Tab-separated table of C-alpha atoms in Angstrom:
chain	number	residue	atom	x	y	z
A	27	MET	CA	90.892	126.546	110.279
A	28	LYS	CA	89.231	126.495	113.643
A	29	ASP	CA	86.195	128.035	112.284
A	30	SER	CA	86.048	125.936	109.286
A	31	HIS	CA	83.004	123.681	109.911
A	32	SER	CA	79.890	123.211	108.082
A	33	SER	CA	76.965	121.255	109.625
A	34	ALA	CA	75.140	121.132	106.251
A	35	TYR	CA	78.302	119.469	104.372
A	36	ALA	CA	78.724	117.163	107.358
A	37	ALA	CA	75.206	116.097	107.112
A	38	ALA	CA	75.859	115.528	103.470
A	39	GLY	CA	78.674	113.038	104.346
A	40	VAL	CA	81.673	115.213	104.273
A	41	ASP	CA	83.855	115.553	107.170
A	42	ILE	CA	86.101	118.649	106.745
A	43	GLN	CA	87.863	118.502	110.136
A	44	ALA	CA	88.898	114.785	109.301
A	45	GLY	CA	90.657	116.259	106.226
A	46	TYR	CA	92.518	118.496	108.283
A	47	GLU	CA	93.527	115.986	110.881
A	48	GLY	CA	94.675	113.762	108.031
A	49	VAL	CA	96.825	116.487	106.830
A	50	ARG	CA	98.373	116.903	110.233
A	51	LEU	CA	99.145	113.272	110.656
A	52	MET	CA	100.828	112.942	107.310
A	53	LYS	CA	103.247	116.022	107.680
A	54	PRO	CA	106.020	113.906	109.077
A	55	PHE	CA	105.825	111.526	106.334
A	56	VAL	CA	105.961	114.239	103.844
A	57	GLU	CA	108.829	115.945	105.624
A	58	ARG	CA	110.985	112.625	105.055
A	59	THR	CA	110.999	113.244	101.375
A	60	ARG	CA	112.416	117.013	101.443
A	61	ILE	CA	115.161	117.335	99.096
A	62	PRO	CA	116.986	120.549	97.781
A	63	GLY	CA	114.617	122.394	95.621
A	64	VAL	CA	111.479	122.207	97.648
A	65	VAL	CA	110.082	125.668	98.201
A	66	SER	CA	106.821	125.130	99.789
A	67	GLY	CA	105.199	122.607	102.320
A	68	ILE	CA	102.074	120.920	102.103
A	69	GLY	CA	98.790	122.794	102.739
A	70	GLY	CA	99.177	125.506	99.999
A	71	PHE	CA	97.407	126.041	96.798
A	72	GLY	CA	100.315	124.571	94.741
A	73	GLY	CA	103.343	122.630	95.380
A	74	LEU	CA	106.469	124.849	94.529
A	75	PHE	CA	109.848	123.289	93.385
A	76	ALA	CA	112.908	125.009	92.227
A	77	PRO	CA	115.087	122.567	90.100
A	78	ASP	CA	118.925	122.935	89.893
A	79	LEU	CA	119.542	122.914	86.136
A	80	SER	CA	123.112	123.785	86.239
A	81	GLY	CA	125.324	121.699	83.919
A	82	MET	CA	122.410	121.306	81.602
A	83	SER	CA	122.586	122.453	78.142
A	84	GLU	CA	118.937	121.831	77.161
A	85	PRO	CA	116.881	120.630	80.364
A	86	VAL	CA	113.755	118.640	79.498
A	87	PHE	CA	111.172	117.916	81.829
A	88	VAL	CA	109.546	114.359	81.699
A	89	SER	CA	106.333	113.571	83.393
A	90	GLY	CA	104.524	110.246	84.158
A	91	THR	CA	100.993	109.662	85.876
A	92	ASP	CA	99.377	106.357	87.030
A	93	GLY	CA	97.561	104.712	89.625
A	94	VAL	CA	97.505	101.312	91.446
A	95	GLY	CA	94.481	99.557	89.690
A	96	THR	CA	92.547	96.964	91.255
A	97	LYS	CA	95.397	95.888	93.479
A	98	LEU	CA	93.734	98.404	95.913
A	99	ARG	CA	91.010	95.840	96.611
A	100	LEU	CA	93.708	93.469	98.187
A	101	ALA	CA	94.758	96.191	100.362
A	102	GLN	CA	91.215	96.942	101.257
A	103	LEU	CA	90.412	93.207	102.067
A	104	LEU	CA	93.402	92.882	104.194
A	105	ASP	CA	93.125	96.385	105.751
A	106	ARG	CA	96.656	97.186	105.266
A	107	HIS	CA	97.145	100.579	103.510
A	108	ASP	CA	100.892	101.488	104.140
A	109	THR	CA	102.412	100.013	100.925
A	110	ILE	CA	99.975	100.675	98.398
A	111	GLY	CA	101.437	104.320	98.009
A	112	ILE	CA	104.766	102.839	97.156
A	113	ASP	CA	103.023	101.244	94.157
A	114	CYS	CA	101.579	104.588	92.965
A	115	VAL	CA	105.019	106.271	93.052
A	116	ALA	CA	106.837	103.244	91.370
A	117	MET	CA	104.280	103.079	88.548
A	118	CYS	CA	105.151	106.648	87.712
A	119	VAL	CA	108.864	106.951	88.449
A	120	ASN	CA	109.653	103.601	86.894
A	121	ASP	CA	108.269	105.031	83.666
A	122	ILE	CA	110.119	108.412	83.525
A	123	ILE	CA	113.302	106.715	84.486
A	124	CYS	CA	113.013	104.801	81.178
A	125	CYS	CA	113.849	108.106	79.454
A	126	GLY	CA	116.854	108.596	81.844
A	127	ALA	CA	115.016	111.206	83.678
A	128	LYS	CA	115.846	111.940	87.338
A	129	PRO	CA	112.523	112.305	89.246
A	130	LEU	CA	112.279	115.704	91.042
A	131	PHE	CA	108.724	115.771	92.717
A	132	PHE	CA	105.550	113.628	93.100
A	133	LEU	CA	101.803	114.652	93.802
A	134	ASP	CA	99.027	112.332	94.797
A	135	TYR	CA	95.291	112.311	94.589
A	136	ILE	CA	93.356	110.209	96.879
A	137	ALA	CA	89.509	109.585	96.516
A	138	ILE	CA	87.807	108.010	99.534
A	139	GLY	CA	84.111	107.206	100.462
A	140	LYS	CA	84.521	108.355	104.009
A	141	ASN	CA	87.485	110.351	105.127
A	142	ASP	CA	89.396	108.377	107.796
A	143	ALA	CA	92.424	110.497	108.865
A	144	GLU	CA	94.553	107.699	110.067
A	145	LYS	CA	93.752	105.548	106.857
A	146	VAL	CA	94.784	108.351	104.741
A	147	ALA	CA	97.906	109.097	106.655
A	148	SER	CA	98.903	105.484	106.278
A	149	ILE	CA	98.531	105.644	102.491
A	150	VAL	CA	100.487	108.795	102.465
A	151	SER	CA	103.199	107.069	104.486
A	152	GLY	CA	103.557	104.623	101.623
A	153	VAL	CA	103.751	107.432	99.084
A	154	ALA	CA	106.401	109.041	101.041
A	155	GLU	CA	108.471	105.939	101.231
A	156	GLY	CA	108.253	105.509	97.398
A	157	CYS	CA	109.506	109.107	97.126
A	158	VAL	CA	112.428	108.530	99.472
A	159	GLN	CA	113.407	105.316	97.632
A	160	SER	CA	113.447	107.137	94.273
A	161	GLY	CA	114.967	110.405	95.783
A	162	CYS	CA	112.344	112.759	94.725
A	163	ALA	CA	110.115	115.071	97.025
A	164	LEU	CA	106.412	114.745	97.742
A	165	ILE	CA	105.362	118.420	97.575
A	166	GLY	CA	101.543	118.232	97.554
A	167	GLY	CA	98.359	116.044	96.893
A	168	GLU	CA	94.650	116.123	97.468
A	169	THR	CA	92.293	113.935	99.347
A	170	ALA	CA	88.551	114.149	98.160
A	171	GLU	CA	85.794	112.779	100.147
A	172	HIS	CA	83.133	110.983	97.911
A	173	PRO	CA	79.943	110.000	99.938
A	174	GLY	CA	77.166	108.429	97.989
A	175	VAL	CA	79.522	107.895	95.105
A	176	MET	CA	82.016	105.470	96.801
A	177	ALA	CA	81.417	103.069	99.624
A	178	PRO	CA	82.645	104.180	103.036
A	179	ASP	CA	85.767	102.077	103.052
A	180	ASP	CA	86.636	102.320	99.426
A	181	TYR	CA	89.340	104.522	98.032
A	182	ASP	CA	91.388	105.016	94.844
A	183	ILE	CA	94.862	106.574	94.524
A	184	ALA	CA	96.677	108.216	91.469
A	185	GLY	CA	99.772	110.327	91.271
A	186	PHE	CA	102.120	111.926	88.864
A	187	ALA	CA	105.741	112.549	88.842
A	188	VAL	CA	108.040	115.126	87.181
A	189	GLY	CA	111.700	114.505	86.453
A	190	VAL	CA	114.451	116.267	84.323
A	191	ILE	CA	117.089	115.189	81.948
A	192	ASP	CA	119.572	117.073	79.821
A	193	LYS	CA	118.327	116.629	76.110
A	194	PRO	CA	121.372	115.135	74.676
A	195	LYS	CA	121.185	112.406	77.529
A	196	ILE	CA	117.868	111.173	76.870
A	197	ILE	CA	117.613	107.406	76.467
A	198	ASP	CA	116.430	107.225	72.951
A	199	PRO	CA	115.311	103.745	71.615
A	200	SER	CA	116.428	104.675	68.161
A	201	ARG	CA	119.896	103.936	69.379
A	202	VAL	CA	119.276	100.332	70.299
A	203	ARG	CA	121.369	98.167	68.024
A	204	ASN	CA	121.517	94.567	66.804
A	205	GLY	CA	123.603	92.553	69.233
A	206	ASP	CA	122.999	94.881	72.216
A	207	ALA	CA	122.776	92.874	75.507
A	208	LEU	CA	119.507	92.580	77.435
A	209	ILE	CA	119.836	93.019	81.059
A	210	GLY	CA	117.072	91.975	83.234
A	211	LEU	CA	116.394	93.670	86.721
A	212	THR	CA	114.141	91.327	89.026
A	213	SER	CA	110.863	92.294	90.380
A	214	SER	CA	109.440	92.055	93.759
A	215	GLY	CA	106.398	90.139	92.741
A	216	VAL	CA	103.178	91.009	90.581
A	217	HIS	CA	103.852	94.700	91.064
A	218	SER	CA	100.747	96.588	90.186
A	219	ASN	CA	99.519	95.163	86.959
A	220	GLY	CA	97.245	92.289	86.034
A	221	PHE	CA	95.282	92.133	89.328
A	222	SER	CA	91.877	91.954	87.508
A	223	LEU	CA	93.134	88.533	86.302
A	224	VAL	CA	94.817	87.711	89.699
A	225	ARG	CA	91.645	88.401	91.643
A	226	LYS	CA	89.717	86.147	89.288
A	227	VAL	CA	92.031	83.470	89.366
A	228	PHE	CA	92.125	83.246	93.191
A	229	ASP	CA	88.684	84.555	93.923
A	230	ILE	CA	90.056	86.843	96.634
A	231	GLU	CA	86.800	87.952	98.061
A	232	HIS	CA	86.226	84.259	99.203
A	233	THR	CA	89.833	83.157	99.903
A	234	ASP	CA	91.772	83.154	103.175
A	235	LEU	CA	94.437	85.601	102.180
A	236	ASN	CA	96.439	85.311	105.441
A	237	ALA	CA	96.895	81.383	105.259
A	238	PRO	CA	100.509	80.565	104.568
A	239	VAL	CA	100.993	78.811	101.145
A	240	GLU	CA	103.968	76.198	101.047
A	241	THR	CA	104.971	76.924	97.434
A	242	LEU	CA	105.276	80.621	98.338
A	243	GLY	CA	107.829	79.788	100.945
A	244	GLY	CA	105.326	79.825	103.716
A	245	LYS	CA	104.262	83.337	103.060
A	246	SER	CA	100.544	84.003	102.678
A	247	LEU	CA	98.941	84.796	99.457
A	248	GLY	CA	97.921	88.125	100.721
A	249	GLU	CA	101.406	89.115	101.841
A	250	THR	CA	102.795	87.880	98.392
A	251	LEU	CA	100.448	89.704	96.199
A	252	LEU	CA	100.463	92.958	98.285
A	253	ALA	CA	104.168	93.234	97.979
A	254	PRO	CA	105.031	96.676	96.822
A	255	THR	CA	106.321	97.494	93.215
A	256	LYS	CA	110.098	97.738	93.071
A	257	LEU	CA	111.665	101.060	92.215
A	258	TYR	CA	114.255	101.074	89.427
A	259	VAL	CA	115.530	104.731	89.542
A	260	LYS	CA	118.481	104.573	91.599
A	261	PRO	CA	120.188	101.540	89.775
A	262	LEU	CA	119.331	103.260	86.410
A	263	LEU	CA	120.907	106.581	87.516
A	264	ALA	CA	123.820	104.519	88.760
A	265	LEU	CA	124.287	103.048	85.218
A	266	LEU	CA	124.107	106.683	83.616
A	267	ASP	CA	126.359	108.196	86.071
A	268	GLY	CA	128.794	105.302	85.593
A	269	GLY	CA	129.105	106.117	81.975
A	270	ILE	CA	127.149	103.341	80.561
A	271	ASP	CA	125.666	103.996	77.195
A	272	LEU	CA	122.309	102.855	77.881
A	273	HIS	CA	120.562	102.398	74.700
A	274	GLY	CA	117.033	101.407	75.811
A	275	ALA	CA	115.013	100.615	78.863
A	276	SER	CA	111.620	99.037	79.352
A	277	HIS	CA	109.431	98.908	82.350
A	278	ILE	CA	107.627	95.822	82.314
A	279	THR	CA	103.908	96.650	83.266
A	280	GLY	CA	100.464	95.933	81.793
A	281	GLY	CA	100.869	94.048	78.591
A	282	GLY	CA	103.952	92.185	79.854
A	283	PHE	CA	106.736	91.463	77.617
A	284	TYR	CA	104.905	91.422	74.401
A	285	GLU	CA	103.722	95.049	74.730
A	286	ASN	CA	106.502	96.677	76.738
A	287	VAL	CA	109.658	95.348	75.306
A	288	PRO	CA	108.853	96.546	71.746
A	289	ARG	CA	108.420	99.988	72.766
A	290	MET	CA	112.084	100.315	73.061
A	291	LEU	CA	112.988	98.694	69.782
A	292	PRO	CA	113.471	100.401	66.334
A	293	ASP	CA	111.945	98.966	63.337
A	294	GLY	CA	113.817	95.659	62.016
A	295	LEU	CA	114.999	94.446	65.530
A	296	GLU	CA	113.455	92.174	68.078
A	297	ALA	CA	114.258	91.042	71.543
A	298	PHE	CA	115.474	87.480	72.149
A	299	PHE	CA	115.361	86.183	75.577
A	300	PHE	CA	117.101	83.030	76.892
A	301	ALA	CA	113.985	81.144	78.397
A	302	ALA	CA	116.075	79.362	80.924
A	303	GLN	CA	117.614	82.610	82.403
A	304	LEU	CA	114.279	84.223	83.316
A	305	PRO	CA	113.518	84.245	86.999
A	306	ARG	CA	109.941	82.985	87.232
A	307	LEU	CA	108.767	83.732	90.710
A	308	PRO	CA	106.674	80.935	92.467
A	309	VAL	CA	103.633	83.323	92.531
A	310	PHE	CA	103.518	83.473	88.648
A	311	GLU	CA	103.619	79.513	88.613
A	312	LEU	CA	100.766	79.644	91.116
A	313	ILE	CA	98.626	81.951	89.187
A	314	GLN	CA	99.293	80.058	85.843
A	315	THR	CA	98.479	76.681	87.513
A	316	TYR	CA	95.244	77.914	89.495
A	317	GLY	CA	94.082	79.811	86.525
A	318	ASN	CA	94.905	77.408	83.632
A	319	VAL	CA	96.490	80.523	81.929
A	320	SER	CA	98.466	80.011	78.795
A	321	GLU	CA	102.130	80.743	78.695
A	322	HIS	CA	101.572	83.373	76.078
A	323	ASP	CA	98.768	85.110	78.400
A	324	MET	CA	101.157	84.975	81.237
A	325	PHE	CA	103.927	86.786	79.249
A	326	ASN	CA	101.254	89.045	77.830
A	327	THR	CA	99.842	90.232	81.344
A	328	PHE	CA	102.576	89.936	83.957
A	329	ASN	CA	106.384	90.751	84.497
A	330	MET	CA	107.249	86.984	85.290
A	331	GLY	CA	109.995	88.078	87.704
A	332	LEU	CA	111.454	91.027	85.492
A	333	GLY	CA	110.242	94.426	86.175
A	334	MET	CA	112.904	96.206	84.135
A	335	VAL	CA	114.672	95.246	80.703
A	336	LEU	CA	117.673	97.331	79.547
A	337	ALA	CA	119.590	97.181	76.251
A	338	VAL	CA	123.292	98.127	76.419
A	339	PRO	CA	126.147	97.794	74.053
A	340	GLU	CA	127.476	94.094	74.403
A	341	GLU	CA	131.021	95.360	75.101
A	342	GLN	CA	129.741	97.309	78.105
A	343	ALA	CA	127.514	94.460	79.703
A	344	ASP	CA	129.977	93.150	82.110
A	345	ARG	CA	130.859	96.807	83.427
A	346	ALA	CA	126.913	97.504	83.516
A	347	MET	CA	126.535	94.296	85.693
A	348	ASP	CA	129.211	95.507	88.110
A	349	ILE	CA	127.542	98.789	88.473
A	350	LEU	CA	124.109	97.262	89.121
A	351	ARG	CA	125.428	94.805	91.849
A	352	ASP	CA	127.053	97.849	93.746
A	353	ALA	CA	123.801	99.587	93.360
A	354	GLY	CA	122.080	96.563	95.106
A	355	GLU	CA	120.884	94.728	92.184
A	356	THR	CA	122.588	91.438	92.840
A	357	ASP	CA	120.150	89.318	90.893
A	358	ALA	CA	120.614	91.251	87.714
A	359	ALA	CA	121.589	89.096	84.740
A	360	VAL	CA	122.152	89.075	80.997
A	361	ILE	CA	118.894	87.662	79.861
A	362	GLY	CA	119.038	87.962	76.075
A	363	HIS	CA	120.180	89.835	73.080
A	364	VAL	CA	118.815	92.234	70.378
A	365	THR	CA	118.559	90.500	67.087
A	366	ARG	CA	117.298	91.335	63.593
A	367	GLY	CA	113.498	90.713	63.322
A	368	ASP	CA	109.939	92.104	63.063
A	369	GLY	CA	110.075	94.171	66.206
A	370	GLY	CA	108.629	91.445	68.348
A	371	VAL	CA	109.657	89.157	71.406
A	372	SER	CA	110.970	85.592	71.070
A	373	PHE	CA	112.363	82.967	73.644
A	374	GLY	CA	114.664	80.130	73.150
A	375	GLU	CA	117.781	78.603	74.340
A	376	VAL	CA	120.182	79.515	71.556
A	377	CYS	CA	120.489	83.218	70.386
A	378	PRO	CA	120.312	83.873	66.684
A	379	PRO	CA	123.827	84.788	65.231
A	380	VAL	CA	124.318	88.742	65.081
A	381	VAL	CA	124.586	89.364	61.469
């Protein structure tokens, strides 16, 4: 590519050579994600992957796509770009694992105002880390320079993941039953949803994001809010590999509890949560207090400390908890039960009787 240079294109604001340098810098990060099945390296016209489908009677491919949203503004203000890629991967693979699908590969797309090779490589390092944590390969991507459309320091990132599962093993919400135990897996913070409200509450454009905050354990607001989204792939795969009959899984993203939990419930059932069992992180208390946000709106916007809710048969709950703890989910807990109802979500101290 030594002859690939256009003075006219450069004068229009597009630096082709910076793009090539970005690819060179990101190659070591991409190599970290190589797993069996990867056929091609980055730089080609398509990413090639040969999945091992042995032992599957009816393999089904499951895909998911997402971005990071306005959390990107926080990364830009803090000039820290090495974790935002983790968020992008997590928002995709945490969705497809709710079907029980094992992620196979991931591709990203980065649009940037002015191509900064080191910044792009830093972003991709986070994407690679997310892929490593979820056991999938980063097999390609695209970086597009958008002069005149985006400010030089602005960028956006989106991606998509593809996973596979044997059709008889798909986690099917129609199997959720009255009396199923609800297990909560803790979040790492706000994750990647609700940041338009977060930015408004804290007026982050005019706030010292690096100052320590006592109620956040001495951590700064910026560090707390930028904490990357937790990945739930390996714990859920451990449950499935351990023989747990996982009836339902709900990734708590935008829309909070009221939107996401009902997506795993059949008609005539609702989710009851023990209010005292919910691990409300200090950052959510801070958001609610500073923003004067109602309790309903908090639970309708944020994960409130739980990034994943699982429905398992009551008789398997103890075994599921053992598996989760062995998989590193030491704070997992039974936080409610499925009951008869109108398909919604309720909170209280005493669970309605199973009838």
